[in-house]
Amino acid sequence: MKITNVTFLKSAANESGFPKFAYPEFAFFGRSNVGKSSLINMIVSRKSLVKTGAKPGVTRLVNFFIINENISFADMPGFGYADLPQNIRGKFMPLIKNYILNRDNLKIAFLLVDIRRTPDDMERNIVTELAGRDKPVAVVATKCDKLPKSRRLEAARKIAAEFMIDVDSIFFTSAKTGEGKREIHRLIGEYCI
Ligand code: GDP
């Protein structure tokens, strides 16, 4: 899978704004600050297609991108931003849930977790919702450059245990070193003709 063309299509605040096409779609989920923008930029080899380090506000959107004119990426709003009050933090979840429930062309949900953190309820809820829709989830460990290699397996085992997945299915990535890019391209390529 070689990405040659990337264009931003639109942002949507709710289901009525989701584009109505049937391109195979790949969605990216994760807590605020997990490194989602950086990872998407790495995957598409663009420095700043998605703005990194953006401070999450109250209005969060799903951003849609068209890749190679025949697949799409959905950049989901980051959730769980710690500085926001609990009631506003929770506000982002219905949009995510709505997306999961309605997006028939979703092929794979990439769920990003910081390699140094243990996943919590919010992340587990997403996995449960996706499983209910029979949508495959690929767990992506981010910021792997920040953890010594010697501690990687132990960290990955913790993450795998929380999601009840095989530790070998976790993607190890770093937007800093480019680790994991090839593997993610390969996975996406399997769903595209
Ligand atoms: P988002 O909120 O999930 O979109 O996260 P960002 O991509 O904006 O990244 C949040 C912060 O983590 C920024 O300061 C990034 O520079 C940093 N960051 C993201 N990915 C990596 C990575 O792979 N390695 C390191 N060392 N820092 C990263």
Tab-separated table of C-alpha atoms and ligand atoms in Angstrom:
chain	number	residue	atom	x	y	z
A	1	MET	CA	0.000	0.000	0.000
A	2	LYS	CA	1.581	3.256	-1.129
A	3	ILE	CA	-0.110	6.518	-0.211
A	4	THR	CA	0.320	8.947	-3.072
A	5	ASN	CA	-2.535	11.357	-2.610
A	6	VAL	CA	-4.157	12.802	0.514
A	7	THR	CA	-6.861	15.420	0.690
A	8	PHE	CA	-8.911	16.803	3.532
A	9	LEU	CA	-12.587	16.365	2.719
A	10	LYS	CA	-14.648	17.777	5.583
A	11	SER	CA	-15.338	17.947	9.299
A	12	ALA	CA	-18.598	16.747	10.763
A	13	ALA	CA	-20.187	17.411	14.143
A	14	ASN	CA	-22.818	14.710	13.804
A	15	GLU	CA	-24.073	11.881	11.666
A	16	SER	CA	-25.836	14.100	9.149
A	17	GLY	CA	-22.442	15.538	8.241
A	18	PHE	CA	-20.731	12.197	7.656
A	19	PRO	CA	-19.885	11.832	3.952
A	20	LYS	CA	-22.137	9.449	2.113
A	21	PHE	CA	-19.745	7.315	0.162
A	22	ALA	CA	-18.787	3.684	0.385
A	23	TYR	CA	-14.993	3.951	0.243
A	24	PRO	CA	-13.327	1.568	2.667
A	25	GLU	CA	-12.845	3.718	5.763
A	26	PHE	CA	-10.218	3.542	8.499
A	27	ALA	CA	-10.936	5.384	11.733
A	28	PHE	CA	-8.501	6.588	14.380
A	29	PHE	CA	-9.591	6.730	18.015
A	30	GLY	CA	-7.742	7.709	21.147
A	31	ARG	CA	-7.513	9.896	24.202
A	32	SER	CA	-6.484	13.488	23.720
A	33	ASN	CA	-2.718	13.771	23.508
A	34	VAL	CA	-2.207	10.071	22.709
A	35	GLY	CA	-0.386	11.099	19.524
A	36	LYS	CA	-3.240	10.569	17.065
A	37	SER	CA	-2.534	13.601	14.890
A	38	SER	CA	1.152	12.753	14.780
A	39	LEU	CA	0.411	9.141	13.851
A	40	ILE	CA	-1.954	10.093	11.022
A	41	ASN	CA	0.633	12.529	9.669
A	42	MET	CA	3.221	9.760	9.846
A	43	ILE	CA	0.978	7.284	8.022
A	44	VAL	CA	0.292	9.697	5.168
A	45	SER	CA	3.839	11.122	5.176
A	46	ARG	CA	2.698	14.715	5.616
A	47	LYS	CA	4.221	16.962	8.245
A	48	SER	CA	1.032	18.741	9.195
A	49	LEU	CA	-2.037	17.369	7.511
A	50	VAL	CA	-3.502	17.122	10.988
A	51	LYS	CA	-2.576	19.800	13.484
A	52	THR	CA	-0.624	18.331	16.404
A	53	GLY	CA	-0.600	19.543	19.967
A	54	ALA	CA	-4.019	21.151	19.460
A	55	LYS	CA	-5.694	21.992	22.743
A	56	PRO	CA	-9.073	20.295	22.686
A	57	GLY	CA	-12.011	22.647	22.877
A	58	VAL	CA	-15.651	21.914	23.492
A	59	THR	CA	-16.656	21.510	19.855
A	60	ARG	CA	-15.002	18.388	18.568
A	61	LEU	CA	-15.467	17.033	15.097
A	62	VAL	CA	-14.796	13.999	13.001
A	63	ASN	CA	-12.361	14.942	10.223
A	64	PHE	CA	-12.562	12.989	6.987
A	65	PHE	CA	-9.678	12.563	4.547
A	66	ILE	CA	-9.587	10.919	1.139
A	67	ILE	CA	-6.533	8.777	0.460
A	68	ASN	CA	-5.469	7.785	-3.060
A	69	GLU	CA	-8.944	8.784	-4.235
A	70	ASN	CA	-10.404	5.462	-3.139
A	71	ILE	CA	-10.187	5.088	0.624
A	72	SER	CA	-10.999	7.348	3.541
A	73	PHE	CA	-9.649	8.104	6.975
A	74	ALA	CA	-11.828	9.342	9.814
A	75	ASP	CA	-9.949	11.218	12.507
A	76	MET	CA	-12.172	10.896	15.577
A	77	PRO	CA	-12.299	13.517	18.334
A	78	GLY	CA	-9.883	12.792	21.162
A	79	PHE	CA	-11.631	11.855	24.368
A	80	GLY	CA	-10.898	12.091	28.077
A	81	TYR	CA	-9.128	15.415	28.089
A	82	ALA	CA	-8.182	15.710	31.747
A	83	ASP	CA	-8.466	19.492	32.042
A	84	LEU	CA	-12.106	19.565	31.007
A	85	PRO	CA	-14.911	19.107	33.515
A	86	GLN	CA	-16.360	15.590	33.647
A	87	ASN	CA	-19.667	16.541	31.974
A	88	ILE	CA	-17.939	18.081	28.960
A	89	ARG	CA	-15.422	15.256	28.736
A	90	GLY	CA	-18.278	12.767	28.406
A	91	LYS	CA	-19.875	14.898	25.709
A	92	PHE	CA	-17.532	13.613	23.043
A	93	MET	CA	-18.551	10.025	23.438
A	94	PRO	CA	-22.018	10.135	21.770
A	95	LEU	CA	-20.451	11.377	18.542
A	96	ILE	CA	-17.983	8.508	18.633
A	97	LYS	CA	-20.712	6.017	19.480
A	98	ASN	CA	-22.904	7.396	16.734
A	99	TYR	CA	-20.101	7.008	14.245
A	100	ILE	CA	-19.492	3.400	15.276
A	101	LEU	CA	-23.182	2.527	15.097
A	102	ASN	CA	-23.782	4.105	11.717
A	103	ARG	CA	-20.655	3.783	9.666
A	104	ASP	CA	-21.156	0.745	7.495
A	105	ASN	CA	-18.061	1.367	5.364
A	106	LEU	CA	-15.762	1.334	8.435
A	107	LYS	CA	-13.198	-1.411	7.829
A	108	ILE	CA	-10.807	-1.076	10.744
A	109	ALA	CA	-10.841	1.027	13.870
A	110	PHE	CA	-7.356	1.944	14.998
A	111	LEU	CA	-7.448	2.445	18.746
A	112	LEU	CA	-4.398	4.333	19.922
A	113	VAL	CA	-3.014	3.921	23.418
A	114	ASP	CA	0.161	5.394	24.841
A	115	ILE	CA	2.594	2.495	25.371
A	116	ARG	CA	3.279	3.821	28.879
A	117	ARG	CA	-0.365	3.830	30.010
A	118	THR	CA	-2.809	1.148	31.054
A	119	PRO	CA	-6.083	1.463	29.124
A	120	ASP	CA	-9.150	2.504	31.100
A	121	ASP	CA	-12.951	2.295	30.838
A	122	MET	CA	-13.230	4.778	28.005
A	123	GLU	CA	-10.942	2.779	25.774
A	124	ARG	CA	-12.527	-0.512	26.780
A	125	ASN	CA	-15.996	0.923	26.000
A	126	ILE	CA	-14.904	1.722	22.476
A	127	VAL	CA	-13.653	-1.821	21.979
A	128	THR	CA	-16.958	-3.181	23.323
A	129	GLU	CA	-19.028	-0.936	21.034
A	130	LEU	CA	-16.981	-1.938	18.016
A	131	ALA	CA	-17.187	-5.623	18.889
A	132	GLY	CA	-20.970	-5.244	19.060
A	133	ARG	CA	-20.903	-4.051	15.465
A	134	ASP	CA	-18.478	-6.741	14.422
A	135	LYS	CA	-15.868	-4.153	13.442
A	136	PRO	CA	-12.211	-5.152	13.724
A	137	VAL	CA	-10.085	-3.092	16.079
A	138	ALA	CA	-6.345	-2.698	15.658
A	139	VAL	CA	-4.689	-1.609	18.892
A	140	VAL	CA	-1.823	0.790	18.227
A	141	ALA	CA	0.701	1.534	20.957
A	142	THR	CA	1.981	5.086	20.431
A	143	LYS	CA	5.137	6.950	21.494
A	144	CYS	CA	7.167	3.734	21.675
A	145	ASP	CA	10.372	5.770	21.425
A	146	LYS	CA	9.633	7.017	24.953
A	147	LEU	CA	9.946	3.584	26.538
A	148	PRO	CA	13.166	1.560	26.691
A	149	LYS	CA	12.881	-1.514	24.472
A	150	SER	CA	13.518	-3.715	27.506
A	151	ARG	CA	10.204	-2.603	29.033
A	152	ARG	CA	8.142	-2.840	25.896
A	153	LEU	CA	6.882	-6.392	26.183
A	154	GLU	CA	5.738	-5.937	29.755
A	155	ALA	CA	3.837	-2.764	28.793
A	156	ALA	CA	2.282	-4.446	25.772
A	157	ARG	CA	1.171	-7.412	27.867
A	158	LYS	CA	-0.689	-5.062	30.207
A	159	ILE	CA	-2.456	-3.395	27.302
A	160	ALA	CA	-3.298	-6.745	25.718
A	161	ALA	CA	-4.719	-8.049	28.999
A	162	GLU	CA	-7.015	-5.020	29.361
A	163	PHE	CA	-8.443	-5.512	25.873
A	164	MET	CA	-8.325	-9.299	26.039
A	165	ILE	CA	-6.334	-9.469	22.821
A	166	ASP	CA	-3.211	-11.285	21.728
A	167	VAL	CA	-0.084	-9.279	22.549
A	168	ASP	CA	1.273	-10.077	19.072
A	169	SER	CA	-1.609	-8.187	17.457
A	170	ILE	CA	-0.486	-4.837	18.923
A	171	PHE	CA	1.154	-2.365	16.543
A	172	PHE	CA	4.191	-0.615	17.995
A	173	THR	CA	4.537	2.876	16.602
A	174	SER	CA	6.493	6.070	16.994
A	175	ALA	CA	5.779	9.232	15.068
A	176	LYS	CA	9.289	10.283	16.012
A	177	THR	CA	11.153	7.355	14.461
A	178	GLY	CA	8.555	6.200	11.928
A	179	GLU	CA	8.303	2.807	13.566
A	180	GLY	CA	5.150	0.905	12.629
A	181	LYS	CA	4.345	2.846	9.487
A	182	ARG	CA	5.053	-0.054	7.145
A	183	GLU	CA	2.955	-2.473	9.193
A	184	ILE	CA	-0.041	-0.126	9.265
A	185	HIS	CA	0.241	0.469	5.511
A	186	ARG	CA	0.277	-3.270	4.998
A	187	LEU	CA	-2.858	-3.766	7.089
A	188	ILE	CA	-4.748	-0.994	5.286
A	189	GLY	CA	-3.600	-2.400	1.961
A	190	GLU	CA	-5.212	-5.735	2.746
A	191	TYR	CA	-8.604	-4.040	2.649
A	192	CYS	CA	-8.039	-2.072	-0.545
A	193	ILE	CA	-7.903	-3.322	-4.086
B	1	GDP	P1	-3.332	14.026	19.721
B	1	GDP	O1	-3.910	14.993	20.706
B	1	GDP	O2	-3.693	12.624	20.052
B	1	GDP	O3	-3.624	14.363	18.293
B	1	GDP	O4	-1.753	14.055	19.923
B	1	GDP	P2	-0.612	14.839	19.117
B	1	GDP	O5	-0.255	14.109	17.872
B	1	GDP	O6	-0.990	16.277	18.991
B	1	GDP	O7	0.626	14.632	20.111
B	1	GDP	C1	0.579	15.060	21.443
B	1	GDP	C2	1.995	15.332	21.918
B	1	GDP	O8	2.745	14.117	21.911
B	1	GDP	C3	2.745	16.295	21.009
B	1	GDP	O9	3.569	17.091	21.820
B	1	GDP	C4	3.578	15.391	20.122
B	1	GDP	O10	4.766	15.996	19.661
B	1	GDP	C5	3.889	14.231	21.062
B	1	GDP	N1	4.033	12.972	20.319
B	1	GDP	C6	3.129	12.417	19.475
B	1	GDP	N2	3.574	11.246	18.985
B	1	GDP	C7	4.806	11.047	19.516
B	1	GDP	C8	5.790	9.989	19.383
B	1	GDP	O11	5.614	8.989	18.691
B	1	GDP	N3	6.937	10.122	20.108
B	1	GDP	C9	7.146	11.196	20.922
B	1	GDP	N4	8.294	11.239	21.604
B	1	GDP	N5	6.260	12.200	21.057
B	1	GDP	C10	5.097	12.130	20.372
